mmCIF file of C-alpha atoms in Angstrom:
data_model
loop_
_atom_site.group_PDB
_atom_site.id
_atom_site.type_symbol
_atom_site.label_atom_id
_atom_site.label_comp_id
_atom_site.label_asym_id
_atom_site.label_seq_id
_atom_site.Cartn_x
_atom_site.Cartn_y
_atom_site.Cartn_z
ATOM 1 C CA UNK A 181 22.956 -18.492 -68.515
ATOM 2 C CA UNK A 182 21.704 -21.649 -69.770
ATOM 3 C CA UNK A 183 22.705 -24.709 -67.272
ATOM 4 C CA UNK A 184 22.761 -27.966 -69.163
ATOM 5 C CA UNK A 185 24.938 -30.933 -68.250
ATOM 6 C CA UNK A 186 25.061 -34.644 -67.492
ATOM 7 C CA UNK A 187 26.039 -36.252 -64.087
ATOM 8 C CA UNK A 188 26.539 -39.507 -62.801
ATOM 9 C CA UNK A 189 26.466 -38.717 -59.058
ATOM 10 C CA UNK A 190 24.508 -39.619 -57.164
ATOM 11 C CA UNK A 191 23.062 -41.456 -60.234
ATOM 12 C CA UNK A 192 22.748 -40.706 -63.848
ATOM 13 C CA UNK A 193 21.046 -37.392 -64.384
ATOM 14 C CA UNK A 194 20.225 -35.191 -67.447
ATOM 15 C CA UNK A 195 20.017 -31.814 -66.288
ATOM 16 C CA UNK A 196 18.802 -28.826 -67.993
ATOM 17 C CA UNK A 197 15.828 -26.899 -69.759
ATOM 18 C CA UNK A 198 14.305 -29.097 -72.304
ATOM 19 C CA UNK A 199 15.675 -32.471 -71.463
ATOM 20 C CA UNK A 200 12.200 -33.810 -70.837
ATOM 21 C CA UNK A 201 12.428 -34.438 -74.656
ATOM 22 C CA UNK A 202 14.773 -37.384 -73.832
ATOM 23 C CA UNK A 203 12.169 -39.427 -71.833
ATOM 24 C CA UNK A 204 11.586 -41.755 -74.453
ATOM 25 C CA UNK A 205 15.728 -41.822 -74.974
ATOM 26 C CA UNK A 206 16.040 -42.634 -71.299
ATOM 27 C CA UNK A 207 13.485 -45.474 -71.680
ATOM 28 C CA UNK A 208 15.459 -47.235 -74.266
ATOM 29 C CA UNK A 209 18.706 -46.677 -72.553
ATOM 30 C CA UNK A 210 17.176 -48.998 -69.741
ATOM 31 C CA UNK A 211 15.520 -51.476 -72.074
ATOM 32 C CA UNK A 212 12.076 -50.283 -70.641
ATOM 33 C CA UNK A 213 9.631 -51.425 -73.505
ATOM 34 C CA UNK A 214 6.129 -50.631 -71.652
ATOM 35 C CA UNK A 215 6.556 -47.905 -68.923
ATOM 36 C CA UNK A 216 3.866 -46.738 -66.402
ATOM 37 C CA UNK A 217 4.096 -42.994 -65.670
ATOM 38 C CA UNK A 218 3.185 -42.440 -62.289
ATOM 39 C CA UNK A 219 2.055 -39.103 -60.798
ATOM 40 C CA UNK A 220 -0.254 -37.419 -58.414
ATOM 41 C CA UNK A 221 -3.791 -36.466 -58.785
ATOM 42 C CA UNK A 222 -3.112 -32.692 -59.141
ATOM 43 C CA UNK A 223 -0.632 -33.155 -62.019
ATOM 44 C CA UNK A 224 -2.304 -35.730 -64.027
ATOM 45 C CA UNK A 225 -4.341 -33.412 -66.013
ATOM 46 C CA UNK A 226 -1.683 -30.578 -66.410
ATOM 47 C CA UNK A 227 0.135 -29.609 -69.709
ATOM 48 C CA UNK A 228 3.546 -30.796 -68.515
ATOM 49 C CA UNK A 229 2.081 -34.310 -67.889
ATOM 50 C CA UNK A 230 0.071 -34.330 -71.198
ATOM 51 C CA UNK A 231 3.372 -33.292 -73.003
ATOM 52 C CA UNK A 232 5.380 -36.027 -71.218
ATOM 53 C CA UNK A 233 2.857 -38.768 -72.415
ATOM 54 C CA UNK A 234 3.024 -37.168 -75.997
ATOM 55 C CA UNK A 235 6.741 -37.540 -75.739
ATOM 56 C CA UNK A 236 6.418 -41.162 -75.100
ATOM 57 C CA UNK A 237 3.911 -41.728 -77.573
ATOM 58 C CA UNK A 238 5.975 -40.067 -80.229
ATOM 59 C CA UNK A 239 8.895 -42.475 -79.219
ATOM 60 C CA UNK A 240 6.757 -45.577 -79.716
ATOM 61 C CA UNK A 241 5.398 -46.275 -76.016
ATOM 62 C CA UNK A 242 1.731 -46.556 -75.020
ATOM 63 C CA UNK A 243 2.127 -43.815 -72.469
ATOM 64 C CA UNK A 244 -0.088 -45.004 -69.815
ATOM 65 C CA UNK A 245 -0.666 -43.034 -66.701
ATOM 66 C CA UNK A 246 -1.285 -43.966 -63.051
ATOM 67 C CA UNK A 247 -2.341 -41.030 -61.076
ATOM 68 C CA UNK A 248 -4.312 -42.248 -57.972
ATOM 69 C CA UNK A 249 -1.607 -40.859 -55.501
ATOM 70 C CA UNK A 250 -2.481 -38.865 -52.469
ATOM 71 C CA UNK A 251 -0.365 -35.800 -51.228
ATOM 72 C CA UNK A 252 0.781 -38.274 -48.526
ATOM 73 C CA UNK A 253 0.688 -41.515 -50.353
ATOM 74 C CA UNK A 254 -0.180 -44.569 -48.503
ATOM 75 C CA UNK A 255 -0.123 -48.425 -48.923
ATOM 76 C CA UNK A 256 -3.666 -48.073 -50.404
ATOM 77 C CA UNK A 257 -2.269 -46.041 -53.170
ATOM 78 C CA UNK A 258 0.663 -48.517 -53.617
ATOM 79 C CA UNK A 259 -1.839 -51.404 -53.868
ATOM 80 C CA UNK A 260 -3.825 -49.746 -56.556
ATOM 81 C CA UNK A 261 -0.691 -48.855 -58.522
ATOM 82 C CA UNK A 262 0.608 -52.348 -58.350
ATOM 83 C CA UNK A 263 -2.634 -53.890 -59.713
ATOM 84 C CA UNK A 264 -2.365 -51.344 -62.510
ATOM 85 C CA UNK A 265 1.202 -52.021 -63.231
ATOM 86 C CA UNK A 266 0.758 -55.797 -63.481
ATOM 87 C CA UNK A 267 -2.477 -55.761 -65.279
ATOM 88 C CA UNK A 268 -0.844 -53.467 -68.032
ATOM 89 C CA UNK A 269 2.261 -55.750 -67.969
ATOM 90 C CA UNK A 270 4.735 -52.918 -67.471
ATOM 91 C CA UNK A 271 8.418 -53.373 -67.131
ATOM 92 C CA UNK A 272 9.370 -49.985 -65.667
ATOM 93 C CA UNK A 273 8.296 -46.785 -64.065
ATOM 94 C CA UNK A 274 8.638 -43.044 -64.692
ATOM 95 C CA UNK A 275 8.064 -41.614 -61.320
ATOM 96 C CA UNK A 276 6.957 -37.941 -62.450
ATOM 97 C CA UNK A 277 5.962 -35.199 -60.061
ATOM 98 C CA UNK A 278 6.891 -34.059 -56.591
ATOM 99 C CA UNK A 279 7.883 -36.140 -53.509
ATOM 100 C CA UNK A 280 4.346 -37.811 -53.529
ATOM 101 C CA UNK A 281 4.418 -39.082 -57.250
ATOM 102 C CA UNK A 282 8.092 -40.062 -57.190
ATOM 103 C CA UNK A 283 7.911 -41.770 -53.870
ATOM 104 C CA UNK A 284 4.821 -43.936 -54.738
ATOM 105 C CA UNK A 285 6.412 -44.398 -58.316
ATOM 106 C CA UNK A 286 9.455 -45.914 -56.712
ATOM 107 C CA UNK A 287 7.624 -48.047 -54.496
ATOM 108 C CA UNK A 288 5.468 -49.668 -57.315
ATOM 109 C CA UNK A 289 8.626 -50.569 -59.108
ATOM 110 C CA UNK A 290 9.877 -51.962 -55.874
ATOM 111 C CA UNK A 291 7.055 -53.834 -54.675
ATOM 112 C CA UNK A 292 5.371 -55.186 -57.779
ATOM 113 C CA UNK A 293 7.634 -58.291 -57.566
ATOM 114 C CA UNK A 294 7.973 -58.804 -53.972
ATOM 115 C CA UNK A 295 5.915 -61.292 -51.858
ATOM 116 C CA UNK A 296 6.214 -59.749 -48.493
ATOM 117 C CA UNK A 297 4.358 -56.772 -47.246
ATOM 118 C CA UNK A 298 5.774 -53.246 -47.682
ATOM 119 C CA UNK A 299 6.364 -52.835 -43.941
ATOM 120 C CA UNK A 300 8.682 -55.557 -43.739
ATOM 121 C CA UNK A 301 11.097 -53.306 -45.700
ATOM 122 C CA UNK A 302 11.086 -50.308 -43.337
ATOM 123 C CA UNK A 303 14.392 -48.503 -42.872
ATOM 124 C CA UNK A 304 15.345 -50.575 -39.898
ATOM 125 C CA UNK A 305 18.670 -52.315 -39.585
ATOM 126 C CA UNK A 306 19.248 -54.479 -42.488
ATOM 127 C CA UNK A 307 15.471 -55.169 -43.213
ATOM 128 C CA UNK A 308 16.180 -54.103 -46.891
ATOM 129 C CA UNK A 309 18.002 -57.377 -47.351
ATOM 130 C CA UNK A 310 14.624 -59.185 -47.176
ATOM 131 C CA UNK A 311 13.738 -57.874 -50.500
ATOM 132 C CA UNK A 312 14.360 -59.938 -53.800
ATOM 133 C CA UNK A 313 16.567 -57.482 -55.512
ATOM 134 C CA UNK A 314 16.035 -59.351 -58.828
ATOM 135 C CA UNK A 315 12.373 -58.393 -59.412
ATOM 136 C CA UNK A 316 12.965 -54.533 -58.766
ATOM 137 C CA UNK A 317 11.940 -52.857 -62.127
ATOM 138 C CA UNK A 318 14.065 -49.994 -63.430
ATOM 139 C CA UNK A 319 13.099 -46.479 -62.547
ATOM 140 C CA UNK A 320 13.318 -43.045 -64.260
ATOM 141 C CA UNK A 321 12.579 -40.035 -62.272
ATOM 142 C CA UNK A 322 11.273 -36.640 -63.528
ATOM 143 C CA UNK A 323 10.971 -34.098 -60.632
ATOM 144 C CA UNK A 324 8.365 -31.265 -61.384
ATOM 145 C CA UNK A 325 9.256 -29.545 -58.082
ATOM 146 C CA UNK A 326 12.372 -28.432 -56.393
ATOM 147 C CA UNK A 327 12.023 -29.915 -52.724
ATOM 148 C CA UNK A 328 12.254 -33.360 -51.644
ATOM 149 C CA UNK A 329 15.030 -34.550 -53.895
ATOM 150 C CA UNK A 330 13.257 -38.157 -53.947
ATOM 151 C CA UNK A 331 14.768 -38.452 -57.491
ATOM 152 C CA UNK A 332 17.993 -39.083 -56.104
ATOM 153 C CA UNK A 333 16.928 -41.116 -52.884
ATOM 154 C CA UNK A 334 17.145 -44.624 -52.121
ATOM 155 C CA UNK A 335 13.922 -44.559 -50.182
ATOM 156 C CA UNK A 336 10.266 -43.508 -50.136
ATOM 157 C CA UNK A 337 7.940 -42.110 -47.274
ATOM 158 C CA UNK A 338 4.586 -44.006 -47.424
ATOM 159 C CA UNK A 339 1.987 -43.332 -44.757
ATOM 160 C CA UNK A 340 0.086 -46.500 -43.062
ATOM 161 C CA UNK A 341 -3.443 -45.635 -43.510
ATOM 162 C CA UNK A 342 -4.345 -47.765 -40.438
ATOM 163 C CA UNK A 343 -1.944 -46.198 -37.898
ATOM 164 C CA UNK A 344 -1.278 -42.720 -39.450
ATOM 165 C CA UNK A 345 2.384 -43.216 -39.263
ATOM 166 C CA UNK A 346 4.709 -42.281 -41.962
ATOM 167 C CA UNK A 347 7.202 -44.971 -42.569
ATOM 168 C CA UNK A 348 10.657 -44.828 -44.662
ATOM 169 C CA UNK A 349 10.899 -47.933 -47.045
ATOM 170 C CA UNK A 350 14.531 -48.449 -48.033
ATOM 171 C CA UNK A 351 16.591 -50.377 -50.562
ATOM 172 C CA UNK A 352 19.505 -49.356 -52.571
ATOM 173 C CA UNK A 353 17.841 -50.451 -55.899
ATOM 174 C CA UNK A 354 15.114 -47.902 -55.277
ATOM 175 C CA UNK A 355 17.548 -45.165 -56.510
ATOM 176 C CA UNK A 356 16.496 -44.228 -60.022
ATOM 177 C CA UNK A 357 18.650 -45.284 -62.673
ATOM 178 C CA UNK A 358 18.135 -42.099 -64.696
ATOM 179 C CA UNK A 359 16.872 -38.722 -63.519
ATOM 180 C CA UNK A 360 15.604 -35.983 -65.818
ATOM 181 C CA UNK A 361 15.942 -32.725 -64.139
ATOM 182 C CA UNK A 362 14.153 -30.022 -66.417
ATOM 183 C CA UNK A 363 13.654 -26.867 -64.449
ATOM 184 C CA UNK A 364 10.986 -25.787 -67.106
ATOM 185 C CA UNK A 365 8.722 -28.358 -65.582
ATOM 186 C CA UNK A 366 8.713 -26.299 -62.272
ATOM 187 C CA UNK A 367 7.735 -22.925 -63.807
ATOM 188 C CA UNK A 368 3.901 -23.475 -63.400
ATOM 189 C CA UNK A 369 4.090 -24.174 -59.708
ATOM 190 C CA UNK A 370 1.606 -21.955 -57.461
ATOM 191 C CA UNK A 371 3.726 -19.662 -55.124
ATOM 192 C CA UNK A 372 2.834 -21.454 -51.988
ATOM 193 C CA UNK A 373 4.214 -24.950 -53.453
ATOM 194 C CA UNK A 374 7.282 -23.197 -54.736
ATOM 195 C CA UNK A 375 8.088 -21.891 -51.296
ATOM 196 C CA UNK A 376 7.058 -24.988 -49.429
ATOM 197 C CA UNK A 377 9.048 -27.363 -51.531
ATOM 198 C CA UNK A 378 12.013 -24.935 -51.684
ATOM 199 C CA UNK A 379 12.101 -24.776 -47.802
ATOM 200 C CA UNK A 380 11.937 -28.565 -47.816
ATOM 201 C CA UNK A 381 15.258 -28.666 -49.658
ATOM 202 C CA UNK A 382 16.432 -26.266 -47.168
ATOM 203 C CA UNK A 383 15.378 -28.109 -44.232
ATOM 204 C CA UNK A 384 17.154 -31.254 -45.535
ATOM 205 C CA UNK A 385 20.480 -29.298 -45.987
ATOM 206 C CA UNK A 386 19.999 -27.469 -42.619
ATOM 207 C CA UNK A 387 19.476 -31.015 -40.844
ATOM 208 C CA UNK A 388 22.120 -32.737 -42.785
ATOM 209 C CA UNK A 389 24.735 -30.006 -41.669
ATOM 210 C CA UNK A 390 23.557 -30.120 -37.973
ATOM 211 C CA UNK A 391 23.945 -33.920 -37.837
ATOM 212 C CA UNK A 392 26.846 -35.234 -35.733
ATOM 213 C CA UNK A 393 27.373 -38.068 -37.920
ATOM 214 C CA UNK A 394 30.630 -38.165 -39.771
ATOM 215 C CA UNK A 395 30.229 -37.731 -43.565
ATOM 216 C CA UNK A 396 32.470 -35.028 -44.926
ATOM 217 C CA UNK A 397 31.049 -35.069 -48.444
ATOM 218 C CA UNK A 398 27.373 -34.807 -47.481
ATOM 219 C CA UNK A 399 28.787 -31.922 -45.053
ATOM 220 C CA UNK A 400 30.008 -29.996 -47.870
ATOM 221 C CA UNK A 401 27.009 -30.614 -50.057
ATOM 222 C CA UNK A 402 24.732 -29.403 -47.426
ATOM 223 C CA UNK A 403 26.525 -26.081 -47.048
ATOM 224 C CA UNK A 404 26.274 -25.320 -50.860
ATOM 225 C CA UNK A 405 22.669 -26.590 -50.618
ATOM 226 C CA UNK A 406 21.927 -23.918 -48.163
ATOM 227 C CA UNK A 407 23.579 -21.252 -50.062
ATOM 228 C CA UNK A 408 21.720 -22.019 -53.404
ATOM 229 C CA UNK A 409 18.324 -22.060 -51.503
ATOM 230 C CA UNK A 410 18.947 -18.764 -49.794
ATOM 231 C CA UNK A 411 20.116 -17.050 -53.199
ATOM 232 C CA UNK A 412 17.494 -18.573 -55.344
ATOM 233 C CA UNK A 413 14.335 -19.264 -53.715
ATOM 234 C CA UNK A 414 13.367 -15.442 -53.363
ATOM 235 C CA UNK A 415 14.095 -15.374 -57.126
ATOM 236 C CA UNK A 416 11.747 -18.003 -58.296
ATOM 237 C CA UNK A 417 9.070 -17.054 -55.625
ATOM 238 C CA UNK A 418 8.875 -13.552 -57.183
ATOM 239 C CA UNK A 419 9.519 -14.500 -60.728
ATOM 240 C CA UNK A 420 8.446 -17.833 -61.808
ATOM 241 C CA UNK A 421 9.933 -17.627 -64.920
ATOM 242 C CA UNK A 422 13.693 -17.308 -63.849
ATOM 243 C CA UNK A 423 14.887 -20.568 -65.492
ATOM 244 C CA UNK A 424 18.430 -20.052 -64.007
ATOM 245 C CA UNK A 425 17.233 -19.769 -60.541
ATOM 246 C CA UNK A 426 14.795 -22.727 -60.858
ATOM 247 C CA UNK A 427 17.776 -24.642 -62.168
ATOM 248 C CA UNK A 428 20.026 -23.846 -59.084
ATOM 249 C CA UNK A 429 16.777 -24.731 -56.937
ATOM 250 C CA UNK A 430 16.609 -28.138 -58.748
ATOM 251 C CA UNK A 431 20.300 -28.663 -57.870
ATOM 252 C CA UNK A 432 19.645 -27.606 -54.235
ATOM 253 C CA UNK A 433 16.817 -30.213 -53.899
ATOM 254 C CA UNK A 434 19.145 -33.039 -55.198
ATOM 255 C CA UNK A 435 21.887 -31.828 -52.765
ATOM 256 C CA UNK A 436 19.761 -31.827 -49.872
ATOM 257 C CA UNK A 437 18.493 -35.422 -50.554
ATOM 258 C CA UNK A 438 21.979 -36.444 -51.235
ATOM 259 C CA UNK A 439 23.508 -34.685 -47.979
ATOM 260 C CA UNK A 440 20.670 -36.407 -45.567
ATOM 261 C CA UNK A 441 22.636 -39.637 -46.029
ATOM 262 C CA UNK A 442 24.500 -38.072 -43.089
ATOM 263 C CA UNK A 443 21.246 -37.785 -41.050
ATOM 264 C CA UNK A 444 18.134 -35.828 -40.390
ATOM 265 C CA UNK A 445 16.867 -34.715 -37.024
ATOM 266 C CA UNK A 446 13.905 -33.185 -35.001
ATOM 267 C CA UNK A 447 12.480 -31.209 -37.698
ATOM 268 C CA UNK A 448 11.725 -34.405 -39.852
ATOM 269 C CA UNK A 449 11.075 -36.434 -36.531
ATOM 270 C CA UNK A 450 8.056 -33.897 -36.034
ATOM 271 C CA UNK A 451 6.881 -33.172 -39.477
ATOM 272 C CA UNK A 452 6.522 -36.854 -40.539
ATOM 273 C CA UNK A 453 3.980 -37.659 -37.864
ATOM 274 C CA UNK A 454 2.179 -34.101 -38.126
ATOM 275 C CA UNK A 455 1.912 -34.839 -41.847
ATOM 276 C CA UNK A 456 0.437 -38.330 -41.297
ATOM 277 C CA UNK A 457 -1.789 -37.219 -38.685
ATOM 278 C CA UNK A 458 -3.189 -33.694 -40.002
ATOM 279 C CA UNK A 459 -2.193 -34.010 -43.806
ATOM 280 C CA UNK A 460 -0.193 -31.040 -43.855
ATOM 281 C CA UNK A 461 2.503 -30.028 -46.633
ATOM 282 C CA UNK A 462 5.689 -31.592 -45.775
ATOM 283 C CA UNK A 463 8.031 -28.954 -46.778
ATOM 284 C CA UNK A 464 5.918 -26.211 -45.108
ATOM 285 C CA UNK A 465 5.529 -28.095 -41.900
ATOM 286 C CA UNK A 466 9.575 -28.429 -41.887
ATOM 287 C CA UNK A 467 9.618 -24.792 -42.280
ATOM 288 C CA UNK A 468 7.321 -24.073 -39.258
ATOM 289 C CA UNK A 469 9.443 -26.555 -37.060
ATOM 290 C CA UNK A 470 12.718 -25.189 -37.974
ATOM 291 C CA UNK A 471 13.325 -22.076 -35.764
ATOM 292 C CA UNK A 472 12.102 -24.095 -32.501
ATOM 293 C CA UNK A 473 14.537 -26.965 -33.454
ATOM 294 C CA UNK A 474 17.574 -24.615 -34.105
ATOM 295 C CA UNK A 475 16.846 -23.050 -30.660
ATOM 296 C CA UNK A 476 16.807 -26.488 -28.978
ATOM 297 C CA UNK A 477 19.952 -27.615 -30.786
ATOM 298 C CA UNK A 478 21.978 -24.377 -30.371
ATOM 299 C CA UNK A 479 24.415 -25.846 -27.792
ATOM 300 C CA UNK A 480 25.395 -28.517 -30.173
ATOM 301 C CA UNK A 481 25.595 -26.658 -33.633
ATOM 302 C CA UNK A 482 26.164 -22.837 -32.934
ATOM 303 C CA UNK A 483 30.077 -23.328 -33.585
ATOM 304 C CA UNK A 484 29.546 -25.165 -36.849
ATOM 305 C CA UNK A 485 27.014 -22.475 -38.229
ATOM 306 C CA UNK A 486 29.620 -19.621 -36.812
ATOM 307 C CA UNK A 487 32.137 -21.049 -39.272
ATOM 308 C CA UNK A 488 30.074 -21.211 -42.504
ATOM 309 C CA UNK A 489 27.538 -18.299 -41.993
ATOM 310 C CA UNK A 490 29.486 -15.950 -44.117
ATOM 311 C CA UNK A 491 29.822 -18.113 -46.888
ATOM 312 C CA UNK A 492 26.134 -18.684 -47.067
ATOM 313 C CA UNK A 493 25.520 -14.986 -47.057
ATOM 314 C CA UNK A 494 24.552 -14.640 -43.297
ATOM 315 C CA UNK A 495 26.013 -12.053 -40.836
ATOM 316 C CA UNK A 496 26.408 -12.795 -37.239
ATOM 317 C CA UNK A 497 26.949 -16.462 -37.097
ATOM 318 C CA UNK A 498 24.443 -18.955 -35.697
ATOM 319 C CA UNK A 499 22.528 -16.083 -34.055
ATOM 320 C CA UNK A 500 22.138 -14.325 -37.178
ATOM 321 C CA UNK A 501 21.143 -17.473 -39.007
ATOM 322 C CA UNK A 502 18.387 -18.160 -36.534
ATOM 323 C CA UNK A 503 17.210 -14.807 -37.053
ATOM 324 C CA UNK A 504 17.438 -15.281 -40.938
ATOM 325 C CA UNK A 505 15.359 -18.327 -40.923
ATOM 326 C CA UNK A 506 12.352 -16.623 -39.186
ATOM 327 C CA UNK A 507 12.594 -13.701 -41.575
ATOM 328 C CA UNK A 508 12.853 -16.128 -44.554
ATOM 329 C CA UNK A 509 9.785 -17.873 -43.619
ATOM 330 C CA UNK A 510 7.893 -14.641 -43.071
ATOM 331 C CA UNK A 511 8.931 -13.424 -46.596
ATOM 332 C CA UNK A 512 7.100 -16.636 -48.118
ATOM 333 C CA UNK A 513 4.187 -16.205 -45.810
ATOM 334 C CA UNK A 514 4.869 -19.216 -43.790
ATOM 335 C CA UNK A 515 2.807 -19.489 -40.478
ATOM 336 C CA UNK A 516 4.798 -19.154 -37.161
ATOM 337 C CA UNK A 517 2.802 -21.888 -35.604
ATOM 338 C CA UNK A 518 1.242 -25.181 -36.462
ATOM 339 C CA UNK A 519 -2.273 -23.957 -36.044
ATOM 340 C CA UNK A 520 -1.508 -21.843 -39.069
ATOM 341 C CA UNK A 521 -1.439 -25.135 -41.123
ATOM 342 C CA UNK A 522 -4.672 -26.423 -39.413
ATOM 343 C CA UNK A 523 -3.193 -28.389 -36.708
ATOM 344 C CA UNK A 524 -5.423 -27.839 -33.785
ATOM 345 C CA UNK A 525 -6.618 -30.064 -30.874
ATOM 346 C CA UNK A 526 -3.485 -31.845 -30.739
ATOM 347 C CA UNK A 527 -2.840 -34.997 -28.559
ATOM 348 C CA UNK A 528 0.719 -33.811 -27.221
ATOM 349 C CA UNK A 529 1.442 -37.243 -25.733
ATOM 350 C CA UNK A 530 0.536 -39.176 -28.854
ATOM 351 C CA UNK A 531 2.571 -36.761 -31.099
ATOM 352 C CA UNK A 532 5.480 -37.016 -28.927
ATOM 353 C CA UNK A 533 5.369 -40.641 -28.951
ATOM 354 C CA UNK A 534 5.088 -40.837 -32.736
ATOM 355 C CA UNK A 535 8.033 -38.331 -33.125
ATOM 356 C CA UNK A 536 10.302 -40.261 -31.045
ATOM 357 C CA UNK A 537 9.593 -43.594 -32.999
ATOM 358 C CA UNK A 538 10.752 -41.730 -36.189
ATOM 359 C CA UNK A 539 14.109 -42.721 -37.486
ATOM 360 C CA UNK A 540 15.141 -39.262 -38.115
ATOM 361 C CA UNK A 541 15.682 -38.727 -34.444
ATOM 362 C CA UNK A 542 18.995 -40.531 -34.626
ATOM 363 C CA UNK A 543 20.413 -37.686 -36.695
ATOM 364 C CA UNK A 544 19.509 -34.907 -34.111
ATOM 365 C CA UNK A 545 22.555 -33.312 -32.219
ATOM 366 C CA UNK A 546 20.860 -33.018 -29.165
ATOM 367 C CA UNK A 547 19.359 -36.389 -27.841
ATOM 368 C CA UNK A 548 15.863 -36.519 -28.157
ATOM 369 C CA UNK A 549 13.607 -37.641 -25.332
ATOM 370 C CA UNK A 550 9.868 -37.273 -24.142
ATOM 371 C CA UNK A 551 10.627 -34.005 -22.314
ATOM 372 C CA UNK A 552 12.472 -32.017 -24.983
ATOM 373 C CA UNK A 553 10.151 -33.159 -27.860
ATOM 374 C CA UNK A 554 6.944 -32.366 -25.619
ATOM 375 C CA UNK A 555 8.422 -29.056 -25.166
ATOM 376 C CA UNK A 556 9.275 -28.632 -28.885
ATOM 377 C CA UNK A 557 5.318 -29.359 -29.718
ATOM 378 C CA UNK A 558 4.101 -27.012 -27.348
ATOM 379 C CA UNK A 559 6.291 -24.060 -28.360
ATOM 380 C CA UNK A 560 4.884 -24.827 -31.923
ATOM 381 C CA UNK A 561 1.120 -25.026 -30.920
#
């Protein structure tokens, strides 16, 4: 089966194999005359990026690329990107890649015309209203992984290189105006990244479903997103050329990012500072943290998982779901403990403090405090 369609929720999405060929058309639709393609260092020299540049050039664009993007992009990457953007007189951004490339691309489009520092727009209260909305450049997002779902997000995660904190920068107009989701772009991912990014999408759905906040649409999206990951991540891990399964994984990634408007929780509250301090892969860190967080939240979420376990293909309700998560991780060679990701010599007090500052704490079904977060960290070490 070939899946090809057009969506306008949560934003205009051109979905299906081969849709990358429409990149130039998407620029024209947004009246972008001189786009800057932003991607990460690892993707810059790969065939899929070179092909995207060829498509742009064949459509009459310069096809300039900025790729000074770290796996956990920082304000230093952003500063370099803005300089490149302004120097080249660009009028729009093509955010191309996984979460790092897309997050930084969105921030270049957002910050290039602002006069205040990026930290003034952290996702706190109504800080986003400080921004000048009129100078935000149009954004096209092209995901090459099926994980973060940043292509349909209204925020980016940027690491403060001075404090080693990950900050969520939010503005409604950071949501890309056009998304091109072409599952063929994900075929070349190494199995480790296929698993890690897929488990990131899974964590988004699990935490959104677990969040106590009221958002029925996100709740339904999270359930279906979990089912798609459970059914399709093993397929793409074992057969990278399964385009149908990769299509479903790209859907699940977008669904996870849409669903977590309802909230995230302790998984992300932990993985954000761990990633900032130890430079771990975000999705893989989420996967390592998930079993312990499920155990901690059991009193508040077991009943709701009991209700949907059968639909997502799990027997024995919440208890079966917890057992499944451990087996699922093991099938993708995910470490059981953080030490397997190189996280050693941990300052537990400092990490606890950083986790409790993370805005994801607000969506955890069990109220997080110094005692239970410290216990979580020690259980993971």
